[in-house]
Coordinates of C-alpha atoms in Angstrom, one line a residue:
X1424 CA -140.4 56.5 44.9
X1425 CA -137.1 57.7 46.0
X1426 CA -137.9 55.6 49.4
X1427 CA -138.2 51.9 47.3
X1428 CA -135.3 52.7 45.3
X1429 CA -133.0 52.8 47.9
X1430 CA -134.1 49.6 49.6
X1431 CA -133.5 48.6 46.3
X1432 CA -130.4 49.2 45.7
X1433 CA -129.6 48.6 49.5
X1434 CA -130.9 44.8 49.4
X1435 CA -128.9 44.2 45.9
X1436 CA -125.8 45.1 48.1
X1437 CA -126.6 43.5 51.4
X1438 CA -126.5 47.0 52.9
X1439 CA -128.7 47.1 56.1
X1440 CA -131.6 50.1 55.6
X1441 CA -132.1 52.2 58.7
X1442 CA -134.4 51.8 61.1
X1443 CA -136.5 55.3 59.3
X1444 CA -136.4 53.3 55.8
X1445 CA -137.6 50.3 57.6
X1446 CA -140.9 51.8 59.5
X1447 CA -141.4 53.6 56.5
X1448 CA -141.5 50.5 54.2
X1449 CA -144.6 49.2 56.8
X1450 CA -146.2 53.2 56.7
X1451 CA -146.8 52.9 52.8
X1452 CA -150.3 53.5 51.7
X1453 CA -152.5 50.6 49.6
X1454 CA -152.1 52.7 46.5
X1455 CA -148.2 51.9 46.7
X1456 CA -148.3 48.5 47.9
X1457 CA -147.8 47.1 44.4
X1458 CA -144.5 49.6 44.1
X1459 CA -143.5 48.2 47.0
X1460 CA -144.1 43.9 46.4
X1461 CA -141.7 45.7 43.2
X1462 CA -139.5 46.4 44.6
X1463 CA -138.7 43.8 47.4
X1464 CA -139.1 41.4 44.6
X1465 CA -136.2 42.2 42.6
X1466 CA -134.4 41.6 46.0
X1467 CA -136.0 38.2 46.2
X1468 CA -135.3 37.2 43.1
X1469 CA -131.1 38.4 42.5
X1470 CA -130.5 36.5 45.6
X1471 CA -133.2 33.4 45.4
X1472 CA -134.4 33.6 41.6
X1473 CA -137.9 32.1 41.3
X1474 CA -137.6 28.7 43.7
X1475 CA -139.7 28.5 46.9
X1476 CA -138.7 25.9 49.2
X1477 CA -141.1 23.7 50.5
X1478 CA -141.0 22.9 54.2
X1479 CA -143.3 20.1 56.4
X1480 CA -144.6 20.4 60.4
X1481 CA -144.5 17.1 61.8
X1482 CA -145.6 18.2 65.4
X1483 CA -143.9 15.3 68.1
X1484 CA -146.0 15.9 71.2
X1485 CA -148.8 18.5 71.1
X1486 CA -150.3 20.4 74.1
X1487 CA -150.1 20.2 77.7
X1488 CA -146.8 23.1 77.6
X1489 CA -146.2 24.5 81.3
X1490 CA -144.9 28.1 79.1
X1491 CA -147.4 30.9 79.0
X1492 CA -146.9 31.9 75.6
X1493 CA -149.9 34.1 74.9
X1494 CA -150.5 33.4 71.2
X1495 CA -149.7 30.0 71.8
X1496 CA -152.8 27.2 71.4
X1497 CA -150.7 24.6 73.4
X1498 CA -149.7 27.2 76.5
X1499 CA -150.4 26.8 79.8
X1500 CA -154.2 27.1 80.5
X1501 CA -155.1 27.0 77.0
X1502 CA -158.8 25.9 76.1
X1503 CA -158.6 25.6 72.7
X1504 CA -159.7 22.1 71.6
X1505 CA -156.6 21.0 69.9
X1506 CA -154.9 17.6 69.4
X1507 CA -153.2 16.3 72.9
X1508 CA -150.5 13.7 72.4
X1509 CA -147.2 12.6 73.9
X1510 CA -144.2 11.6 72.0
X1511 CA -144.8 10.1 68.5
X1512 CA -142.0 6.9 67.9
X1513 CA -139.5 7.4 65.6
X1514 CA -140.9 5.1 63.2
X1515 CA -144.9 7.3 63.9
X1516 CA -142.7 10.4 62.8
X1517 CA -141.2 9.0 59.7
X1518 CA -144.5 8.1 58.8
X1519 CA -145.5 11.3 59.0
X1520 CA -142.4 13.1 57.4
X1521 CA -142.9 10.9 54.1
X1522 CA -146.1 12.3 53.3
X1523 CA -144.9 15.9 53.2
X1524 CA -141.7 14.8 51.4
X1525 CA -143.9 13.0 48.7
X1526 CA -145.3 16.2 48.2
X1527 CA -142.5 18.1 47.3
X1528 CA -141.1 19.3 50.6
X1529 CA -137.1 18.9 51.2
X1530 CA -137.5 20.2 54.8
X1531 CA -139.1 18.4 57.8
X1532 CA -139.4 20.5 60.9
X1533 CA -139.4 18.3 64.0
X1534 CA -141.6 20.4 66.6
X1535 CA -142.4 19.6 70.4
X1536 CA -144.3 21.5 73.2
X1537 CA -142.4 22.6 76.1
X1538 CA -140.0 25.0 78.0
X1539 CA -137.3 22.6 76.3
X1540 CA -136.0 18.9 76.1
X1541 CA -134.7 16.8 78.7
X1542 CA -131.3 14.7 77.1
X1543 CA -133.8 11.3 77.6
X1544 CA -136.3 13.8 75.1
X1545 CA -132.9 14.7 72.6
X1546 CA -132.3 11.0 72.7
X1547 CA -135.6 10.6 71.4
X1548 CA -135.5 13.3 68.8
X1549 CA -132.1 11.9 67.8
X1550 CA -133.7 8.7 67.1
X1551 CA -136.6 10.3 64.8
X1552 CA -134.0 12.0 63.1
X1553 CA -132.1 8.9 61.8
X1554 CA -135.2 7.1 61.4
X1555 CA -136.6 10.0 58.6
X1556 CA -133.1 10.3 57.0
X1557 CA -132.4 6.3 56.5
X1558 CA -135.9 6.9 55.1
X1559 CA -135.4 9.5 52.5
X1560 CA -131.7 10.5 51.4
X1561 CA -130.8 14.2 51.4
X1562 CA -133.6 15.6 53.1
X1563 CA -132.8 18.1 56.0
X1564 CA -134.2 18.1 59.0
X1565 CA -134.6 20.7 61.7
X1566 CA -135.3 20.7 65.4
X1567 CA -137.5 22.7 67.3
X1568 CA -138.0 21.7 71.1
X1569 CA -137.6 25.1 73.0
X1570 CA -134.8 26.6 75.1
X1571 CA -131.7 24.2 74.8
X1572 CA -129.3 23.1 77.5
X1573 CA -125.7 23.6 77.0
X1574 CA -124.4 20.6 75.0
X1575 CA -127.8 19.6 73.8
X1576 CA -127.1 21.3 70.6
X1577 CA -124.3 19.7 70.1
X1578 CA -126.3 15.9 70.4
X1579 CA -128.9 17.1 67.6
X1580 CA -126.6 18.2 65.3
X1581 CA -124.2 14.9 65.7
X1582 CA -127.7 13.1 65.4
X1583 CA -128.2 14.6 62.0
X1584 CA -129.8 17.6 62.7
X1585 CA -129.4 20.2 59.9
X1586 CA -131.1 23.0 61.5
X1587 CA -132.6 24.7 64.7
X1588 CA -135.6 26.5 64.8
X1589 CA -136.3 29.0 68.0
X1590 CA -138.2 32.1 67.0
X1591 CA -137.7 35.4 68.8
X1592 CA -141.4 36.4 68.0
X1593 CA -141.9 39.9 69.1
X1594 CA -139.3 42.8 70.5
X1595 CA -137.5 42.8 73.5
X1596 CA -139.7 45.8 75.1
X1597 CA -142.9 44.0 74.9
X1598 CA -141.8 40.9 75.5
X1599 CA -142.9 40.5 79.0
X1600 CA -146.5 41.6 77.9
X1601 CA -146.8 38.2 75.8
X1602 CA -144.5 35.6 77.8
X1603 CA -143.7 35.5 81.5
X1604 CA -142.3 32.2 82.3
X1605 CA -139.3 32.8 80.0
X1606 CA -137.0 35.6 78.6
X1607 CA -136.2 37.2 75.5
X1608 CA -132.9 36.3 76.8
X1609 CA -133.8 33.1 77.3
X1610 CA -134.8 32.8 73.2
X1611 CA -131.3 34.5 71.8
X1612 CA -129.8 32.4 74.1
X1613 CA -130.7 29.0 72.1
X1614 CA -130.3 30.9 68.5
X1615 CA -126.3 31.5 69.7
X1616 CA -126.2 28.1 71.1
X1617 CA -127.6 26.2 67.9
X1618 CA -125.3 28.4 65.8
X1619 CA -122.2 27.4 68.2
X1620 CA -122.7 23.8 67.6
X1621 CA -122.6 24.3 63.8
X1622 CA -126.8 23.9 63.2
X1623 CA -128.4 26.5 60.2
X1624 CA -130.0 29.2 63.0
X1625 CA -134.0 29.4 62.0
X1626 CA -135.6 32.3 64.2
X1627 CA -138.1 34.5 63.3
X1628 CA -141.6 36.8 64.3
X1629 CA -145.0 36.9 65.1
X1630 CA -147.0 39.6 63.8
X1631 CA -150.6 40.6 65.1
X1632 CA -150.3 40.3 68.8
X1633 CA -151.0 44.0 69.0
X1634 CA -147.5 45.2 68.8
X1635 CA -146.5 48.4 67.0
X1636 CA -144.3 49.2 63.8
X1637 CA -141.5 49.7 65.9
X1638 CA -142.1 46.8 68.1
X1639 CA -141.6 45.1 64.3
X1640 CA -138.7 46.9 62.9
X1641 CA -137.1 46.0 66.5
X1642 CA -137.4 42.5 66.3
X1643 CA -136.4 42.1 62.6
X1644 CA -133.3 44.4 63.2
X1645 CA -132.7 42.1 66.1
X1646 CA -132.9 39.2 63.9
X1647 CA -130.6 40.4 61.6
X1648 CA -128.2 40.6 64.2
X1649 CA -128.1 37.3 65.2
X1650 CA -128.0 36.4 61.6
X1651 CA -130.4 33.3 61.4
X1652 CA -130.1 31.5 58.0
X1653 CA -133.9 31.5 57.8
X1654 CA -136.4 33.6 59.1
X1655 CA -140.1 32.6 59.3
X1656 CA -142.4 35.0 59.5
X1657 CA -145.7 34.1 61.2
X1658 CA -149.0 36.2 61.1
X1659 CA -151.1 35.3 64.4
X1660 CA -153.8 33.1 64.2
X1661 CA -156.3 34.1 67.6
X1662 CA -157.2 30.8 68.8
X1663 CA -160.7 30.5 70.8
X1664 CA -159.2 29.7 74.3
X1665 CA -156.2 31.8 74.3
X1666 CA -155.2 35.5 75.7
X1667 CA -155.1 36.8 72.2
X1668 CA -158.5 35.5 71.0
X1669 CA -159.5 38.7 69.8
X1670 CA -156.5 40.0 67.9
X1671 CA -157.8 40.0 64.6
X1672 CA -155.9 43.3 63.4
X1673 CA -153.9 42.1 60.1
X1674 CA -154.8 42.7 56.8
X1675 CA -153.4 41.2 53.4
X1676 CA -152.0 44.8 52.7
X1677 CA -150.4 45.1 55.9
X1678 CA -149.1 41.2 55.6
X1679 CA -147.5 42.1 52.6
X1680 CA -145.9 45.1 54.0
X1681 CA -144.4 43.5 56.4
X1682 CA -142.9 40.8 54.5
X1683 CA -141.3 43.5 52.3
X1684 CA -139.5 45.4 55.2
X1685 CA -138.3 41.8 56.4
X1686 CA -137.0 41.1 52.7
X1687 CA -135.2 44.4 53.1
X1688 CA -133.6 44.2 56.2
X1689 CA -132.3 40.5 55.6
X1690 CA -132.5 40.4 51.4
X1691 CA -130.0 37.1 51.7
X1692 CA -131.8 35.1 54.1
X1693 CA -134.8 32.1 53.9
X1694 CA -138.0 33.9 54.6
X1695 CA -140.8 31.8 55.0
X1696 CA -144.1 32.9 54.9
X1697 CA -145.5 30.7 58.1
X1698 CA -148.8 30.5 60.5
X1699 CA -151.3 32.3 59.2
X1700 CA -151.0 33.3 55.8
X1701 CA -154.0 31.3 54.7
X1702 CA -156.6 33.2 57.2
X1703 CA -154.4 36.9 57.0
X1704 CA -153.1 37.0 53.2
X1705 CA -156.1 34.9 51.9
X1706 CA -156.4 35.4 48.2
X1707 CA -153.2 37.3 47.9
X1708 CA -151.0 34.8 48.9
X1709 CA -149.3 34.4 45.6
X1710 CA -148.3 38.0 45.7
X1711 CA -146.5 37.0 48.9
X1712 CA -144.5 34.7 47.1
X1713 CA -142.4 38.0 45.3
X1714 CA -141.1 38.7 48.6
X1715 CA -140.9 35.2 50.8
X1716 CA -139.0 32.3 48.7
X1717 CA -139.9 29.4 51.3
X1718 CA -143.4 28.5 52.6
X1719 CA -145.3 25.6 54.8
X1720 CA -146.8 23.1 52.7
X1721 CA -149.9 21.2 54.3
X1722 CA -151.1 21.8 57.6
X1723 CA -149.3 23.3 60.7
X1724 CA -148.8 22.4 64.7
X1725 CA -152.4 22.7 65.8
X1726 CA -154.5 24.3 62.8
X1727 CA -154.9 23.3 59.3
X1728 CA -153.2 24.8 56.5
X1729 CA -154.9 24.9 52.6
X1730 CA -155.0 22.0 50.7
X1731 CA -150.9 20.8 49.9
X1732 CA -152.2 20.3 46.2
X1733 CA -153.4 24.3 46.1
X1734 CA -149.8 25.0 47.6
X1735 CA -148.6 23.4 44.4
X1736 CA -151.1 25.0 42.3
X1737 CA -150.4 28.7 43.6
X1738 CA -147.0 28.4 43.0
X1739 CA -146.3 27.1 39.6
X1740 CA -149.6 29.7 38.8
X1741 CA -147.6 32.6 40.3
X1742 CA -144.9 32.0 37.8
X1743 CA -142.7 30.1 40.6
X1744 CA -140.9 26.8 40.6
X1745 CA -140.7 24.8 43.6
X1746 CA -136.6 24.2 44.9
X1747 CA -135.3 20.7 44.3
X1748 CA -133.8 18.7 46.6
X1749 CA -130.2 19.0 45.3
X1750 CA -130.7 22.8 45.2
X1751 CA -128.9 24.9 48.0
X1752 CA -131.4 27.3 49.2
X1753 CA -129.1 30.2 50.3
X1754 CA -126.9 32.0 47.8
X1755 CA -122.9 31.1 47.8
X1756 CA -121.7 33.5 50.2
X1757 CA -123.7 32.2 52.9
X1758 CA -121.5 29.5 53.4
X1759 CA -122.2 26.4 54.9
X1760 CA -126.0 27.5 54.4
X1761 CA -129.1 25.5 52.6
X1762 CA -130.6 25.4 55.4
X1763 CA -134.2 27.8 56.4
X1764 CA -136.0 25.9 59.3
X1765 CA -139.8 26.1 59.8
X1766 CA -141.9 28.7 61.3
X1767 CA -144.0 27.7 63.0
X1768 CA -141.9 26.0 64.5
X1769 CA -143.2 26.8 68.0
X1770 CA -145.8 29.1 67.3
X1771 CA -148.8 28.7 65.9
X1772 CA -149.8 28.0 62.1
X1773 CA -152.0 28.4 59.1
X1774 CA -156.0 27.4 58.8
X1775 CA -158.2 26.1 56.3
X1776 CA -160.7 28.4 53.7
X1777 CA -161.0 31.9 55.3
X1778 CA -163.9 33.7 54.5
X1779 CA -163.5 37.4 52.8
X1780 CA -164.3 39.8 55.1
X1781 CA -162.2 41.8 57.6
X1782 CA -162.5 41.0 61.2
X1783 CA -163.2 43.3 63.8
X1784 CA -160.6 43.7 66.7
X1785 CA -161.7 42.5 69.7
X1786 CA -164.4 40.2 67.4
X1787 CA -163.5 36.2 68.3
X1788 CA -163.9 34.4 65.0
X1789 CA -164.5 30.7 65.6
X1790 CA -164.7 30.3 62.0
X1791 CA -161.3 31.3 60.8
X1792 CA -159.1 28.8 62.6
X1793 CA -159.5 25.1 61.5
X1794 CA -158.3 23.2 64.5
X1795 CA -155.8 20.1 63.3
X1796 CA -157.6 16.9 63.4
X1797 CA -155.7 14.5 60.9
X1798 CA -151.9 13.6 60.0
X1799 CA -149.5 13.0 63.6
X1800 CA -151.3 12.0 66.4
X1801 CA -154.0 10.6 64.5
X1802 CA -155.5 8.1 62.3
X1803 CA -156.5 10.0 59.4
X1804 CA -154.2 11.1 56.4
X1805 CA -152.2 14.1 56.8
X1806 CA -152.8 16.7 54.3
X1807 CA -149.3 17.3 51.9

């Protein structure tokens, strides 16, 4: 296909496809998806080989968010019965790191509700921070507590902060129809500021909320303009209780798609396949794993994620090796890289066994989301 052959050669040379190649990467049919996980895989693998970098949620203070976010479990109004906690102590959050580390992450992504932290609440995070790496030597760490004040970048990264996570989630033309009580603005904003103060930039997307292809092309090209280090990629999960309860529109096919035009557009940069993928990709996750090279391990924010030992399992099965700690993740010429920051970071994640079939639009499905009921804020084990 003359089509995948270009993107090919395109994402060997960093060259960005137009916006035409792009929506026509996500317009492919099912009898050419394999052509196209090809394809994007030979980009994946000249510039990340066959590592996948393991990443761990350790969610600081859940619920109760006075933001609107419609896909967001934890928004204001929300009914969804998910884990309500304030602030975990540094030493709560270590805790909780350790078990992901143990099982192979060399990421920890710090995550708190909220419009954004108050300098008492970066004083806290700054605390957690040290706290994990006196804990485990070399492991990063990144950040993700909403829209940042000026100079509060600056505090996390002289706290140890490695990386910033803030995702952009959908385009700037619909973004009013998901989030009212902040800006698009608002969310490039704190990607320029975290990249000003020297933090690894981690922002990415939400698919599923209903948008179109070129809402998608328009975020991802908008991405790779502010040129993040990492870009998560997060399929929606509805939750009961939430404004987009009855979004069940993805398919595996149309997960991998988009995955493939997001390893075109930015073939150099951490994608990580985030929320979601367990209830959307289901049983073709490891076919994800040609085009994403970074992935949750264990459970996410609010909803569980598959078992972290079936992570493991689906990645060495897959023909995959998982990225060492004294690996850089990025390839040289991103200098000052290494870095790819979680997904879900601020959205929501993942979910336990999904059942086969396709959901209906407009169908809630109880079923498919797991609510989180063990690791932080809890008593029981995490799963990693």
């Amino acid at each position: 296909m003359d089509l995948l052959n270009t993107l090919l050669d395109k994402g060997l040379r960093r060259e960005l496809p137009t916006r035409e190649e792009a929506l026509a990467v996500l317009a492919t049919s099912d009898d050419d998806l394999l052509d196209v996980v090809a394809a994007a895989g030979k980009v994946r693998r000249h510039w990340f080989g066959r590592r996948v970098k393991l990443n761990y949620l350790v969610n600081l203070k859940s619920g109760l968010c006075p933001e609107d976010c419609s896909y967001c479990s934890q928004r204001l109004g929300s009914t969804a019965g998910i884990l309500k906690y304030t602030w975990l102590k540094p030493d709560e959050a270590s805790k909780a790191a350790a078990a992901g580390l143990a099982g192979g992450a060399k990421r920890v992504c710090l995550v708190a509700s909220g419009r954004g932290p108050t300098d008492r609440d970066v004083d806290r995070v700054s605390d957690t921070i040290k706290a994990i790496k006196d804990e485990n030597e070399g492991v990063e760490v990144c950040a993700c507590l909403g829209l940042l004040s000026d100079g509060q970048a600056e505090r996390l990264r002289e706290a140890g902060a490695d990386a910033y996570n803030h995702n952009l989630n959908t385009s700037e033309a619909t973004y009013g129809d998901i989030t009212t009580t902040h800006t698009y603005a608002d969310r490039v904003d704190t990607v320029q500021k975290a990249h000003a103060a020297g933090l690894s930039a981690c922002s990415g997307l939400i698919a599923g909320m209903g948008e179109s292809d070129e809402d998608l092309v328009d975020v991802v090209f908008s991405l790779r303009e502010l040129d993040p280090d990492s870009v998560p990629v997060n399929f929606l999960i509805p939750f009961e209780g939430t404004p987009l309860a009855k979004e069940w529109h993805l398919t595996p096919q149309r997960c991998l798609r988009i995955l493939a035009m997001v390893r075109f557009v930015c073939p150099d940069v951490e994608v990580r396949i985030a929320g979601g993928r367990e209830v959307h990709l289901r049983t073709m996750q490891p076919l994800a794993l040609h085009l994403a090279n970074s992935i949750f391990l264990g459970d996410y924010l609010t909803s569980e994620g598959q078992a972290g030992k079936a992570d493991l399992d689906m990645i060495a099965d897959a023909g995959f090796e998982i990225e060492g700690a004294d690996e850089v993740t990025l390839p040289e010429h991103r200098a000052g890289g290494g870095c790819g920051s979680e997904s879900a970071c601020g959205s929501e994640g993942g979910c336990g066994s999904a059942p086969a079939e396709q959901a209906e639009p407009g169908e809630v499905r109880t079923g498919l989301v797991a609510v989180r009921r063990r690791g932080a804020g809890t008593d029981l084990a995490p799963n990693a």
